[in-house]
mmCIF file of C-alpha atoms in Angstrom:
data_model
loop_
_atom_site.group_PDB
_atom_site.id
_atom_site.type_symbol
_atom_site.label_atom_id
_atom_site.label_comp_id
_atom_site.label_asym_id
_atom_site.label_seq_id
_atom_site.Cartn_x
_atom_site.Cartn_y
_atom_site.Cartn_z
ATOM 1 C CA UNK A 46 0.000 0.000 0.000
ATOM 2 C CA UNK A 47 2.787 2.478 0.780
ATOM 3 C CA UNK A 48 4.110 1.782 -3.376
ATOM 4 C CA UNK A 49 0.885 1.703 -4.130
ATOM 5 C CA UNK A 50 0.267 5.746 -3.344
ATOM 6 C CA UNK A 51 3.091 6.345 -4.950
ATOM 7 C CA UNK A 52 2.073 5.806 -8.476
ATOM 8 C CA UNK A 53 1.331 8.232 -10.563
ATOM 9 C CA UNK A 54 0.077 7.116 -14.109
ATOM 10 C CA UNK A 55 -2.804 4.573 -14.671
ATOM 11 C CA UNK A 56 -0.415 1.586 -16.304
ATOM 12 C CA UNK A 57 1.361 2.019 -13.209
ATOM 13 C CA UNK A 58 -1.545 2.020 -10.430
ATOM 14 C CA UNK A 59 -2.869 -1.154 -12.252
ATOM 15 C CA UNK A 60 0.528 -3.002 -11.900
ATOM 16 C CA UNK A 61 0.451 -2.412 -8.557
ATOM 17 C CA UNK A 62 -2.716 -3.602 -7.568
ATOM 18 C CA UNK A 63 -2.235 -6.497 -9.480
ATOM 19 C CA UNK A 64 0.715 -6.993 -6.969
ATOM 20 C CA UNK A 65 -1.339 -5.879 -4.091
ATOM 21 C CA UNK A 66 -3.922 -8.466 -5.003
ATOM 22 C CA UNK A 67 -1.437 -11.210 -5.650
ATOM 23 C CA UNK A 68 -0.536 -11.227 -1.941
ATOM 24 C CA UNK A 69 -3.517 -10.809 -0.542
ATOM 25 C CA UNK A 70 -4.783 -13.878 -2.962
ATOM 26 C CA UNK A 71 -1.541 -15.567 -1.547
ATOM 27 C CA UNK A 72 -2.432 -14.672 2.253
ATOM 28 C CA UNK A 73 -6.158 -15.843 1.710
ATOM 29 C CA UNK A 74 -5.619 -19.863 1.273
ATOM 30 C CA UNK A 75 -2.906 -19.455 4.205
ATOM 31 C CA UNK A 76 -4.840 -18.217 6.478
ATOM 32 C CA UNK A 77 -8.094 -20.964 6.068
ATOM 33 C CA UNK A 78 -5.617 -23.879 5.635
ATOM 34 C CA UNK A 79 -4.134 -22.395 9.318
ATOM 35 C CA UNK A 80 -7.774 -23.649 10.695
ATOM 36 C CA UNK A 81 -6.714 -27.138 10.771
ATOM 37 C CA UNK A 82 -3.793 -26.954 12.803
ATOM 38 C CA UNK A 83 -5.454 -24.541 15.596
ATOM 39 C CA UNK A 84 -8.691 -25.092 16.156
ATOM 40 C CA UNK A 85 -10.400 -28.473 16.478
ATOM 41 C CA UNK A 86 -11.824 -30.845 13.972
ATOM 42 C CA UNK A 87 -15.276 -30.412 15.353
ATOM 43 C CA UNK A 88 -14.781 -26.253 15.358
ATOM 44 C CA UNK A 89 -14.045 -26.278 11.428
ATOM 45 C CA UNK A 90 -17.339 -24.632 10.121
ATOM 46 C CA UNK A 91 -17.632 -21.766 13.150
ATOM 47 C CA UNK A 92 -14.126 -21.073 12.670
ATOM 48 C CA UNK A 93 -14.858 -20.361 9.041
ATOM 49 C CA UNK A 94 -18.095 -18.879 10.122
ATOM 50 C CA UNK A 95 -15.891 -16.981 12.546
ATOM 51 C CA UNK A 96 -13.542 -15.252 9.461
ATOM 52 C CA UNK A 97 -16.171 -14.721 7.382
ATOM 53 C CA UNK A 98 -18.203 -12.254 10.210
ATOM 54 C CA UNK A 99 -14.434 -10.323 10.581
ATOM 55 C CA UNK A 100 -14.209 -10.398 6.967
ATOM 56 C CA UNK A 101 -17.912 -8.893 6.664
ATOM 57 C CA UNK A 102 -17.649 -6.657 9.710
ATOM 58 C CA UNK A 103 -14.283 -5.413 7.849
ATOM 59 C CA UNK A 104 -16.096 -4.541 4.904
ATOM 60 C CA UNK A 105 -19.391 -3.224 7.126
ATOM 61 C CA UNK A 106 -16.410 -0.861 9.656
ATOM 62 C CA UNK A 107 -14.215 0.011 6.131
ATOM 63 C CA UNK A 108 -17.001 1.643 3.981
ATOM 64 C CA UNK A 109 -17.369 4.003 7.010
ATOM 65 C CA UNK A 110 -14.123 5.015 8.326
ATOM 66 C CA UNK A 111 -12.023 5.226 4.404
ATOM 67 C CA UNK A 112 -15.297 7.785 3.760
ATOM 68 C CA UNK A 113 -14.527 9.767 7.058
ATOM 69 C CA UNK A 114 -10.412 9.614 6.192
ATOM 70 C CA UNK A 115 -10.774 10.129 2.589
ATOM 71 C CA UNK A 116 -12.994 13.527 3.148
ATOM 72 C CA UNK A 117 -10.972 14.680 6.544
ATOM 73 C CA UNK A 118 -7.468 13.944 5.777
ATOM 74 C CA UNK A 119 -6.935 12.924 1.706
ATOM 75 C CA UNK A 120 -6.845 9.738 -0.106
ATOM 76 C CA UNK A 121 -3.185 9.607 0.458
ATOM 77 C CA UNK A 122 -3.667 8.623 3.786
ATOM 78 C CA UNK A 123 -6.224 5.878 2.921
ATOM 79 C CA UNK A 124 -2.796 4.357 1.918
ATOM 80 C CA UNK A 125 -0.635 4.724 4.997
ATOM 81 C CA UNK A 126 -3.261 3.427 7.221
ATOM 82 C CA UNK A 127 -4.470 0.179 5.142
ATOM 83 C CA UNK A 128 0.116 -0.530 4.875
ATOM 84 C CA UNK A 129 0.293 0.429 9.384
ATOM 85 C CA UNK A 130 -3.130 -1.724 9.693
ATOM 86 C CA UNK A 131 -1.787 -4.805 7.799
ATOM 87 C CA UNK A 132 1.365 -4.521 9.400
ATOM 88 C CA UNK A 133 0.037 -4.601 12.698
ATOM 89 C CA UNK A 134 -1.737 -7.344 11.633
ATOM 90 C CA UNK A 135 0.973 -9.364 10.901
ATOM 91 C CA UNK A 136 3.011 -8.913 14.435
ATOM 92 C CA UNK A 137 -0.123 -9.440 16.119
ATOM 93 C CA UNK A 138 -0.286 -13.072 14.379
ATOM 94 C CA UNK A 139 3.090 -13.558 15.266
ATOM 95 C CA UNK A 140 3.054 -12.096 18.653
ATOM 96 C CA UNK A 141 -0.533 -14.445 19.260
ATOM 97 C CA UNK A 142 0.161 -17.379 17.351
ATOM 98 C CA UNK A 143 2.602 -19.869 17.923
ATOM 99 C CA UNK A 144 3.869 -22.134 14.904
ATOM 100 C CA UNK A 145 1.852 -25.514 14.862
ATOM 101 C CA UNK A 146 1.957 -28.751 12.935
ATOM 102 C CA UNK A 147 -1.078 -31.100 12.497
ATOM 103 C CA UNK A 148 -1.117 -34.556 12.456
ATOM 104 C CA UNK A 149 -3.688 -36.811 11.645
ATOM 105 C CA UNK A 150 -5.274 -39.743 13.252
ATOM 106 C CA UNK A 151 -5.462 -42.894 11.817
ATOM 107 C CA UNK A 152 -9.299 -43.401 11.377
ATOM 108 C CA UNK A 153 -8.322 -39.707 9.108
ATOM 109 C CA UNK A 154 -5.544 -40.964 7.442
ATOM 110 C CA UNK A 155 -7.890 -44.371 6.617
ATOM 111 C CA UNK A 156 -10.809 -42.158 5.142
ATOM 112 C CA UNK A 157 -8.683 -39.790 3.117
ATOM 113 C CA UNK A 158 -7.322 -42.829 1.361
ATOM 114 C CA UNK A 159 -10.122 -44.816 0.689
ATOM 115 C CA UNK A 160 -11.963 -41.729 -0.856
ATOM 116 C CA UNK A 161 -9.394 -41.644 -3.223
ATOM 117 C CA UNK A 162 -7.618 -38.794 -2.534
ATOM 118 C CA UNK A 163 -4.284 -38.173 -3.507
ATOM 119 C CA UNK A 164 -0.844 -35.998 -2.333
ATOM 120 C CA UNK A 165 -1.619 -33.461 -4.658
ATOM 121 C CA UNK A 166 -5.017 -31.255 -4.857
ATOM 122 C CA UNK A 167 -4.855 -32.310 -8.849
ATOM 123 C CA UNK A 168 -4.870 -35.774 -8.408
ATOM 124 C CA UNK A 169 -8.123 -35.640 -6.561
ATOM 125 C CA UNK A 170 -10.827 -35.444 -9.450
ATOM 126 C CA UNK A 171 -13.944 -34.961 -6.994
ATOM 127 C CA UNK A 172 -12.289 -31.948 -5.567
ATOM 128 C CA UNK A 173 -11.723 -30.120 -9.334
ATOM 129 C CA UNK A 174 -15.358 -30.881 -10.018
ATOM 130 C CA UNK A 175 -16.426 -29.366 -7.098
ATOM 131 C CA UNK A 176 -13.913 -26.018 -7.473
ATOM 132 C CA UNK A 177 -15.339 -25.782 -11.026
ATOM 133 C CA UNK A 178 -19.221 -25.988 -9.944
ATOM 134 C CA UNK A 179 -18.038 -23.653 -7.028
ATOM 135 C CA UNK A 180 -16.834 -21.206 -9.517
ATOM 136 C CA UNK A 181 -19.977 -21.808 -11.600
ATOM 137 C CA UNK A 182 -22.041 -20.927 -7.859
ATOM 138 C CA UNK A 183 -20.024 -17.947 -7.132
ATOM 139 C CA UNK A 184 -20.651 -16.470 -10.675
ATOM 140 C CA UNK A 185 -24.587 -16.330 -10.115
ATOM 141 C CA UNK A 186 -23.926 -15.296 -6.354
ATOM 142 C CA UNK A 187 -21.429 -12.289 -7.788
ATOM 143 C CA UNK A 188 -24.192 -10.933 -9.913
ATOM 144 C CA UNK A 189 -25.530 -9.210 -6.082
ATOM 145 C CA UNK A 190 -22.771 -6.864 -6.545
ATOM 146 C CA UNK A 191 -22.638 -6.030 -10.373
ATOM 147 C CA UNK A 192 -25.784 -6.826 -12.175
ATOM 148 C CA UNK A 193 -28.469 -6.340 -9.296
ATOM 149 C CA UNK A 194 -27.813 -2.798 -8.496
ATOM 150 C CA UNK A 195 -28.284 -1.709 -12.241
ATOM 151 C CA UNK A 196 -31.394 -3.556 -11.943
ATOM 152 C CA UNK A 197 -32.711 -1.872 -9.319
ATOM 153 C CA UNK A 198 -32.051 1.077 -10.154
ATOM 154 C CA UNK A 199 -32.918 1.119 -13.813
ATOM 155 C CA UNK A 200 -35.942 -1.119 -13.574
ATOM 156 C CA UNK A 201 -36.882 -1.549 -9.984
ATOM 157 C CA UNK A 202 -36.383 2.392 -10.347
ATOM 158 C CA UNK A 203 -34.972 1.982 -6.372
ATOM 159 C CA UNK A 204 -32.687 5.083 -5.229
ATOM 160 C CA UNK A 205 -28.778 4.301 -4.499
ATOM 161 C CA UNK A 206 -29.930 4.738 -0.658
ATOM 162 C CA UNK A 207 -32.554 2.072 -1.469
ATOM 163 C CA UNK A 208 -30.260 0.219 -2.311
ATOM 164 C CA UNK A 209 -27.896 0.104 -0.011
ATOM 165 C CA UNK A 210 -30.536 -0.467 2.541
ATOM 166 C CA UNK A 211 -31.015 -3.961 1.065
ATOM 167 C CA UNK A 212 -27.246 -4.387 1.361
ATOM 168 C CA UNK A 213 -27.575 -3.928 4.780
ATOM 169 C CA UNK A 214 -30.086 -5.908 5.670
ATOM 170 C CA UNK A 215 -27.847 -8.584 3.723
ATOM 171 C CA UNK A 216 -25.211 -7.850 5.697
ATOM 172 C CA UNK A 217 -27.158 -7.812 9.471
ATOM 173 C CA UNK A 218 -28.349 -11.200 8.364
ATOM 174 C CA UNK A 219 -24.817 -12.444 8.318
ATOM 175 C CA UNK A 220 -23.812 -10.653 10.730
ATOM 176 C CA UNK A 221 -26.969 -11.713 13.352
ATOM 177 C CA UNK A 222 -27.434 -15.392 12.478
ATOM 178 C CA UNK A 223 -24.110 -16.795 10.808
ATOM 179 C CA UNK A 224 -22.413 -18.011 14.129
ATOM 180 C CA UNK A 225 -25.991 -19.262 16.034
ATOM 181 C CA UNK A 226 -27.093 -20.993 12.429
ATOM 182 C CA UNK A 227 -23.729 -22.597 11.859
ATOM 183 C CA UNK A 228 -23.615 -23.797 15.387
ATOM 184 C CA UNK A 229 -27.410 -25.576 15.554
ATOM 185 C CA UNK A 230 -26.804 -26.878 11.698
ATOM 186 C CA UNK A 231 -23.578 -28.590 11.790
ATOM 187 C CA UNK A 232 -24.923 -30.836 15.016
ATOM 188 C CA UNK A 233 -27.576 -31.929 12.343
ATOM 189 C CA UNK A 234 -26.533 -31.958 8.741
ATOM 190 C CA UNK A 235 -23.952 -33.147 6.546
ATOM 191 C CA UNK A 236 -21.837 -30.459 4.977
ATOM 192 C CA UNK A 237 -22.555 -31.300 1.516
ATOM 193 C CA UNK A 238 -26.417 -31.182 2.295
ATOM 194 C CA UNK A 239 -25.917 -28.139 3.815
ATOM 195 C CA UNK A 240 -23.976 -26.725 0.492
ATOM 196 C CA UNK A 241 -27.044 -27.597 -1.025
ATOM 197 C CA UNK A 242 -29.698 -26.975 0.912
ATOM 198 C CA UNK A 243 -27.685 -22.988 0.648
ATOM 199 C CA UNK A 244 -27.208 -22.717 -3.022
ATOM 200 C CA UNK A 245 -30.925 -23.932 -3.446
ATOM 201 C CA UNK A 246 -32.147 -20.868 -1.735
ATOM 202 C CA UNK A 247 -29.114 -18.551 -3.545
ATOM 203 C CA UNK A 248 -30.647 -19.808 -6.964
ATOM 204 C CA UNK A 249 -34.507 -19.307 -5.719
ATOM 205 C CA UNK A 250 -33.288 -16.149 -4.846
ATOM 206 C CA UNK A 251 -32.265 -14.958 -8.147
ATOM 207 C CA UNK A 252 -35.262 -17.131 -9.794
ATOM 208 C CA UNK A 253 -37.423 -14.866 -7.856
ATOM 209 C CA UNK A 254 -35.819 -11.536 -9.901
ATOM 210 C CA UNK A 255 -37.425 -12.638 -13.391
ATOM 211 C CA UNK A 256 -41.050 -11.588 -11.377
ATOM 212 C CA UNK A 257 -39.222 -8.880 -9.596
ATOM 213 C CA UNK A 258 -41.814 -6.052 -11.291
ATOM 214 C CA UNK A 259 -44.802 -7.746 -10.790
ATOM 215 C CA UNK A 260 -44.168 -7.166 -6.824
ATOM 216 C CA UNK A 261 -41.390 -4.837 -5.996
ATOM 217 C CA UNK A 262 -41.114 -4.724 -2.240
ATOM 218 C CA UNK A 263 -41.774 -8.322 -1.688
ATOM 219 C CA UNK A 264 -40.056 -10.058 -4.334
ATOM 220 C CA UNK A 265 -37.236 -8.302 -3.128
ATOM 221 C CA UNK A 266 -37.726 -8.905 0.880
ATOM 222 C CA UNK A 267 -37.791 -12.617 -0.639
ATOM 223 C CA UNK A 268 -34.550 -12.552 -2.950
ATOM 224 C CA UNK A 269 -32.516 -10.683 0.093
ATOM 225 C CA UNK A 270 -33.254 -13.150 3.119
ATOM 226 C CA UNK A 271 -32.829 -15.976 0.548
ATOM 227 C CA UNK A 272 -29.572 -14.849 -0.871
ATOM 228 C CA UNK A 273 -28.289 -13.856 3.077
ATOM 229 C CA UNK A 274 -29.724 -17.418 4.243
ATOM 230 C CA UNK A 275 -28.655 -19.429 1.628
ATOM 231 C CA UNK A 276 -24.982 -17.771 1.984
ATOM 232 C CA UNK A 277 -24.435 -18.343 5.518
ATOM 233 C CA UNK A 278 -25.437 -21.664 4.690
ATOM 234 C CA UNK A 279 -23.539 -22.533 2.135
ATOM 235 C CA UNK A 280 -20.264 -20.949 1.778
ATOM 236 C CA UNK A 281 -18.913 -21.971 5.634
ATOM 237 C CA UNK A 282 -19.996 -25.696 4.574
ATOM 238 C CA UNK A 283 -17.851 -25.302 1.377
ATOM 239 C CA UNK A 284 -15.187 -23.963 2.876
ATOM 240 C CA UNK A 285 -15.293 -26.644 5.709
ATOM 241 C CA UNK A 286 -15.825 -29.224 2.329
ATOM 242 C CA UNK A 287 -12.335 -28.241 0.743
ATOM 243 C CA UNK A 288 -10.495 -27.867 4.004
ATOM 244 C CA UNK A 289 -11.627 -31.242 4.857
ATOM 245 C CA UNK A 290 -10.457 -33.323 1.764
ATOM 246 C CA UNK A 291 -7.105 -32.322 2.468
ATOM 247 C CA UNK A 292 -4.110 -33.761 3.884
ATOM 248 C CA UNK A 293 -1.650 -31.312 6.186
ATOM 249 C CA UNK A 294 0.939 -31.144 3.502
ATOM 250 C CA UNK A 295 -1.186 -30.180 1.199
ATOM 251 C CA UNK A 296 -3.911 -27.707 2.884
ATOM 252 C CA UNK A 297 -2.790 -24.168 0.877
ATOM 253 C CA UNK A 298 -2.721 -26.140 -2.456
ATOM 254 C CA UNK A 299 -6.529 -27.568 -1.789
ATOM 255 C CA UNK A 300 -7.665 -23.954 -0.572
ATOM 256 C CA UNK A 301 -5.861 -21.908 -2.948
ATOM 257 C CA UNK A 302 -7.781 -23.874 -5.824
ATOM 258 C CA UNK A 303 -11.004 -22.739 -3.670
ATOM 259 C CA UNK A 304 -10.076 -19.092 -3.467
ATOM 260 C CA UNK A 305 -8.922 -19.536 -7.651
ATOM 261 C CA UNK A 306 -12.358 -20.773 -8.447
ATOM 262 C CA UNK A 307 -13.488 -17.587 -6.810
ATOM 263 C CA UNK A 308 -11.388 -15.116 -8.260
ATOM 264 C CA UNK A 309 -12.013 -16.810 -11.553
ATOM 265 C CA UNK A 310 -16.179 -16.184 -10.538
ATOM 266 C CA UNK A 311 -14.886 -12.703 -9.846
ATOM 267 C CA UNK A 312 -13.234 -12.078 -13.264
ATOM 268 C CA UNK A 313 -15.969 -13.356 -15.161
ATOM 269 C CA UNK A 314 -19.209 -12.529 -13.352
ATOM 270 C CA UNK A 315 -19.781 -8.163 -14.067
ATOM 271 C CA UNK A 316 -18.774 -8.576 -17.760
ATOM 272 C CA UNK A 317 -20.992 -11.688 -18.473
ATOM 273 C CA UNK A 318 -24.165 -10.796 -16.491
ATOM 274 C CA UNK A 319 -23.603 -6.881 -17.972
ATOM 275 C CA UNK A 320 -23.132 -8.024 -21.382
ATOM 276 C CA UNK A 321 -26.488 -10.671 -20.944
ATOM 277 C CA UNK A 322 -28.285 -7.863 -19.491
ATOM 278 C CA UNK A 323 -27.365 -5.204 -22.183
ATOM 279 C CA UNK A 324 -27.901 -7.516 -25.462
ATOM 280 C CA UNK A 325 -30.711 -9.713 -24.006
ATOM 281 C CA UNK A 326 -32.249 -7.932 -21.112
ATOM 282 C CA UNK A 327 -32.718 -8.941 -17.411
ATOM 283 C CA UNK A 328 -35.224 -11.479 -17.964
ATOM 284 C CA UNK A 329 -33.143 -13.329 -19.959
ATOM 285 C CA UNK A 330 -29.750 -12.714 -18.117
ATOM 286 C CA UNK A 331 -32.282 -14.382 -14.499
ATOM 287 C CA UNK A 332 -33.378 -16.935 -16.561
ATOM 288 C CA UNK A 333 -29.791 -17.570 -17.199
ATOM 289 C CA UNK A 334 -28.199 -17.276 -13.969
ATOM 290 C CA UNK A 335 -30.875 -19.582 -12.732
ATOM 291 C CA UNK A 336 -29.977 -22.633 -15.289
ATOM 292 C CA UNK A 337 -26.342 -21.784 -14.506
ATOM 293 C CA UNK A 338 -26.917 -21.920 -10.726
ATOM 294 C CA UNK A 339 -29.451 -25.656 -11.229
ATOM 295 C CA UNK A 340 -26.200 -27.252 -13.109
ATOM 296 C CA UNK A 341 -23.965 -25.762 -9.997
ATOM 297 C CA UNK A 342 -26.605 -26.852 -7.770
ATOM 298 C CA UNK A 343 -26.956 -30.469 -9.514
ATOM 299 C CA UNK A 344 -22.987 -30.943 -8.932
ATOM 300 C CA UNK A 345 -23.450 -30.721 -5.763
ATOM 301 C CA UNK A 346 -25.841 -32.991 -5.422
ATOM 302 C CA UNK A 347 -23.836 -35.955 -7.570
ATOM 303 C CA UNK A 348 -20.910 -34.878 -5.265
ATOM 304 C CA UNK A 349 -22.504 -35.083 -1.601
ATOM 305 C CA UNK A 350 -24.390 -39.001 -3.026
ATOM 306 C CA UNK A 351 -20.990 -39.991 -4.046
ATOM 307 C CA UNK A 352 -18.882 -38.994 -1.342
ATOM 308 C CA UNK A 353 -17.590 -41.074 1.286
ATOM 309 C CA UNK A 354 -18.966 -40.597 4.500
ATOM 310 C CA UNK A 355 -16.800 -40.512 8.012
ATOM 311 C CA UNK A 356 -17.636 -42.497 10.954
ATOM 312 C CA UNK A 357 -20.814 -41.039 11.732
ATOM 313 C CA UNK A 358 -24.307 -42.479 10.042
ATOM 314 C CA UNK A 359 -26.083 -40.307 8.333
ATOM 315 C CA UNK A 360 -30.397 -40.646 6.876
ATOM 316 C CA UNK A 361 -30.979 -40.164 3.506
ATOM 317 C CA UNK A 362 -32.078 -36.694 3.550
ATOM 318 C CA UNK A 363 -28.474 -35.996 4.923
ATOM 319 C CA UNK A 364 -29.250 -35.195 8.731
ATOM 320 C CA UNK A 365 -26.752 -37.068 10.949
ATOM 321 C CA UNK A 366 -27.947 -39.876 13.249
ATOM 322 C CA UNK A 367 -26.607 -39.290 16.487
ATOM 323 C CA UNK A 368 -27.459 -43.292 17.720
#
């Protein structure tokens, strides 16, 4: 961030966030592999659950203060706090955290090979499916922050305050229920039925937009509580998914394909769903975000009936027998 003010043409700027990014891309994988080797097996999908509300309340506390810095004090210094902050950061972790190594138990060690997986994340087949219908998930789920807003505003006719009401509410959702939902969930479900029982609702929610101006307000109370649900649903249990097929050498290479299949959503998600929305209109670009998200939706579901289970029994509707 300190280089990064220092720029002063547009070729320039663009390098350097494309370094800026790189490391934070690099840091991302690194930091959920980490999970595994301090907190406990069982503590997986609230420790997720627990990133994702910093991550969110990051966002929620960042929107603020860069608006009160950036009018107050100057851009410039936008960059000198986000360098001290991260910096900070980092001797914090290494002030808090010491070094650990995991090890797994046998039973672990006997599941991991029987279900086929191997010492690298490429070798394991199930896995690549799963990062490529993730990607094809996370490109319907992106369109909340490209797509949806021009729709809104140009054909919900909904002010930019309107609007970010609705993010809000998204955002209180996660904030409110993530940890408590995660918690009372996990005791019950499988992961994978979980991931699916989330995306369902993601896709419904979207579904819902091709009927959006038939009923504004409650089409729209319907698509926000569905997307917010089906996310804290979902993405923990995905993330708790690919940490879990993993063995300890090889936890950054397994969740840096997860955070690839994102950034990959990320790259192609605003210029698809823009371009759909601009040639075809928004009907057509819900109706196809919605047979995207079934095929997404229907990997899943071959993925969770072909997966080996652990120890514990499970029904068929994927809630957990506790017998």
């Amino acid at each position: 961030f300190f280089a990064l003010m220092q720029m002063k043409t547009f070729l320039s700027f663009c390098l350097m966030v494309f370094v800026v990014s790189s490391i934070a891309d690099g840091f991302r994988p690194a930091m959920m592999a980490s999970i595994s080797a301090y907190a406990k097996k069982e503590n997986y999908n609230r420790s997720l659950s627990l990133i994702r509300l910093a991550i969110n309340l990051g966002f929620a506390a960042g929107a603020a203060v860069t608006g009160f810095i950036a009018l107050h004090f100057g851009y410039r210094w936008l960059f000198i706090i986000d360098g001290l902050t991260c910096i900070l950061a980092a001797f914090f972790l290494l002030w808090a955290l010491e070094p650990k190594e995991e090890v797994l138990s046998k039973e672990e060690a006997k599941i991991i090979s029987e279900d086929g997986i191997g010492s690298s994340a490429y070798a394991d087949h199930r896995y690549l499916l799963f990062v490529f219908f993730q990607m094809l998930s996370a490109i319907v789920f992106m369109q909340l922050f490209s797509t949806v807003p021009v729709f809104m505003k140009d054909n919900l006719l909904f002010s930019e305050a309107e609007y970010g009401v609705v993010m809000m509410v998204n955002g209180l959702i996660i904030v409110l229920v993530e940890m408590p939902l995660v918690y009372i969930l996990e005791k019950h479900f499988e992961r994978m039925t979980l991931v699916v029982l989330g995306y369902a609702l993601i896709v419904s929610g979207f579904a819902s937009l091709m009927v959006a101006e038939a009923s504004v307000h409650m089409i729209m109370s319907y698509f926000i509580i569905a997307i917010s649900i089906g996310e804290v649903v979902c993405f923990p249990f995905s993330n708790s998914f690919a940490l879990s097929r993993s063995t300890p050498g090889r936890r950054g290479q397994y969740m840096g394909l997860y955070s690839m299949g994102f950034s990959t959503a990320f790259i192609i998600a605003p210029s698809l769903g823009l371009h759909i929305a601009e040639v075809y209109g928004f009907e057509m670009l819900w109706l196809g975000m919605g047979i995207l998200g079934m095929i997404a939706l229907l990997g899943f579901v071959w993925i969770r009936q072909t997966e080996k289970k652990p120890a514990e029994k499970t029904t068929g509707f994927g809630l957990v027998n506790k017998e």
